[in-house]
C-alpha angles and dihedrals in degrees: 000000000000114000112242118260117248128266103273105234111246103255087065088047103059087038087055086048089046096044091050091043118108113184126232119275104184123099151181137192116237140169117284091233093056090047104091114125101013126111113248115233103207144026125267124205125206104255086201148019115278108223081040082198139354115304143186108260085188140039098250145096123308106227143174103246089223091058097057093053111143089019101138131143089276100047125026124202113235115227133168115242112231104177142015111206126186128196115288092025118090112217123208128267119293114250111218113273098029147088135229111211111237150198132204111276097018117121120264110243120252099262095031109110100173139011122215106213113239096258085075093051150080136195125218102219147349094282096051090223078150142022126201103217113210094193138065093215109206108247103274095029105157099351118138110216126216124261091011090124108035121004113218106266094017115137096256092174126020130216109266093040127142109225113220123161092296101047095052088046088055086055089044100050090057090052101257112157094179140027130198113236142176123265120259121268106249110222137191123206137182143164123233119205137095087216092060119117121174116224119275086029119109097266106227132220109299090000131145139216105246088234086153089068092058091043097047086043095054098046091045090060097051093059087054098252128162095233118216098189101192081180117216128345124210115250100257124100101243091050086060101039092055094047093055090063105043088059099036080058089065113018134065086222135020119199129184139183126222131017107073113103122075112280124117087246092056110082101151087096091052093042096055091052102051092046100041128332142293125231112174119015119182119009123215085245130135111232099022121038108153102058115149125217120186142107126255111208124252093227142023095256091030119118100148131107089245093058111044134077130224126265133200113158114201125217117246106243110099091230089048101052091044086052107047097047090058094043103043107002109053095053085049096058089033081066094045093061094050110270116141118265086248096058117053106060108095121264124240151184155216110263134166119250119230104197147034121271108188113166111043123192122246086237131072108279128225101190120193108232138151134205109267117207090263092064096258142112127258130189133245100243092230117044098178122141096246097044095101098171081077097079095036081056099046139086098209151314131305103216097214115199105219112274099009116142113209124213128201100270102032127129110245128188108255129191109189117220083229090075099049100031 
């Protein structure tokens, strides 16, 4: 008998995911309001100039710099006001020794080389017919030049991009209605497990609540993704062949939780391997180590790319599942949908470790922690892979190197779950 291969560390894993992915190729155009969270599909180039002229970046008074020589907080300098010009009205050109009263956005006059904000002026009467200026304003003093934000045929967005709310601003403030996208990753999903029992229902003897299919189903729709929930499938080997089909027939990616490690009740693992192929089985990850990455076939004489549909198979325990996702299976779909390969594992930070960690595991650790008032991290008292109330509690996520011990005061590797929820 061949003795089993060992666990592959993390970091090969996710390099395995992001070297299989292929990203998506089908789009679709859509409106620039309904964008947000889709990954655009081609670049899009400014069409103008933003600012399109020279606008107040103040509300104030448009001078000519020369006019307002010697102002200063002990001795104003006296001019007559000849405009007022508010945003979206052009005003007419400055004649020399005056000031056009001005408000932020609205375009500087022809003449004008400066504006001194309010705050630095006063005016003489009720009327404002003339303002003291306490201030010699250097010439382009609050002045918003054009074409300092966005040149006219510059790249504003390029292709790969998520767009979030400022994304989607950018391409509006250019004018863009519409933005061509990528189309969204179809994804399968079931739940393997006899002892599963979804809430509301009667819950049996030795049954479960199905909490993984909430927390896969949430993660999945924050990611973007068009969800297929084939629900739970019973614990026999036909049930879940069938049911791996059925969704590799319709879906980019099928995902399931449950089933993958080696018990006789675990037939995720056979049925993947006799419906498509299996490439990594089992990560050196703690929570999570049997995780399953493979493809089922689309049809029955089918063995190309084109015709086969993704696998990852997610271990059963609720903190795995949740761990593993963010670790290994977001970057993956993030590829999917067209990100670059740089860019879609999580960021993290240095942060200082509160508390002792003595006995740490052979595998890669993902430790549940939150941000204490002293700028630290403390740990959830109970890291085990069902306690679930771990990750509602925490902040993020301690990457743990294998074997490594951890002392109060040492710098620790964080992902917060702000970067990956």
């Amino acid at each position: 008998m061949n003795a089993r291969p060992p666990p592959l560390p993390t970091a090969e894993a996710l390099r395995l995911l992001l070297d299989a992915a292929r990203p998506l190729t089908g789009t679709e155009t859509i409106a620039t309001l309904d964008a947000n969270g889709r990954v655009l599909a081609a670049d899009r180039h400014a069409q103008m100039d933003v600012p399109g002229s020279d606008n107040s970046a103040m509300d104030g008074y448009a001078v000519r710099a020369a006019d307002c020589a010697g102002a200063g907080a002990d001795h104003g300098v006296r001019l007559p006001v000849s405009q007022r010009i508010p945003a979206g009205q052009p005003g007419a050109p400055l004649q020399p020794g005056s000031a056009a009263r001005i408000f932020t956005g609205a375009l500087v006059p022809q003449g004008a080389d400066a504006i001194v904000m309010q705050e630095s002026c006063k005016a003489d009467s009720e009327g404002g017919e003339h303002v003291t200026l306490f201030e010699t304003p250097q010439p382009g003093a609050w002045i918003r030049r054009s074409g300092e934000d966005i040149r006219s045929g510059a790249v504003i967005l390029p292709a790969g991009t998520r767009l979030r709310a400022q994304q989607l601003g950018l391409a509006a403030s250019i004018g863009l209605a519409a933005l061509p996208v990528l189309r969204r990753l179809r994804v399968g999903v079931f739940f393997t497990g006899d002892e599963l029992t979804m809430p509301g229902e009667p819950l049996k003897p030795g049954g479960i609540y199905n909490s993984n299919r909430f927390v896969l189903r949430g993660l999945l729709q924050d990611l973007g993704c068009e969800i297929s929930d084939y629900g739970i499938v019973p614990d026999n080997l036909a049930a879940t062949r069938e049911t791996l089909r059925n969704a590799a027939a319709a879906n980019d990616l099928v995902i399931t939780s449950g089933g993958v490690s080696v018990g006789e009740e675990d037939h995720v693992k056979p049925a993947v391997e006799a419906e498509g192929r299996l490439a990594m089985w089992q990560i050196a990850l703690k929570p999570g180590k049997p995780l399953a990455f493979g493809a089922v076939r689309r049809n029955a004489g089918g063995n190309g790319n084109g015709e086969e549909a993704f696998f990852i198979g997610l271990p059963g325990n609720p903190v795995s599942t949740f761990v593993t996702f963010l670790v290994l299976v977001r970057p993956f779909i993030l590829r999917l949908q067209g990100l670059a390969a740089a860019e879609c594992a999580p960021a993290a930070y240095s942060m200082r470790a509160d508390f002792d960690w003595p006995k740490p595991d052979r595998r890669n650790e993902f430790l549940r922690a939150r941000v204490n008032a002293q700028g630290g991290l403390d740990l959830f008292p109970n890291q085990g892979s069902g306690v679930l109330t771990s990750a509602v509690w925490g902040d993020g996520l301690i990457d743990n190197p294998p074997g490594r011990a951890i002392a109060r005061g040492d710098s620790v590797r964080f992902i917060p779950f702000s970067e990956v929820l």
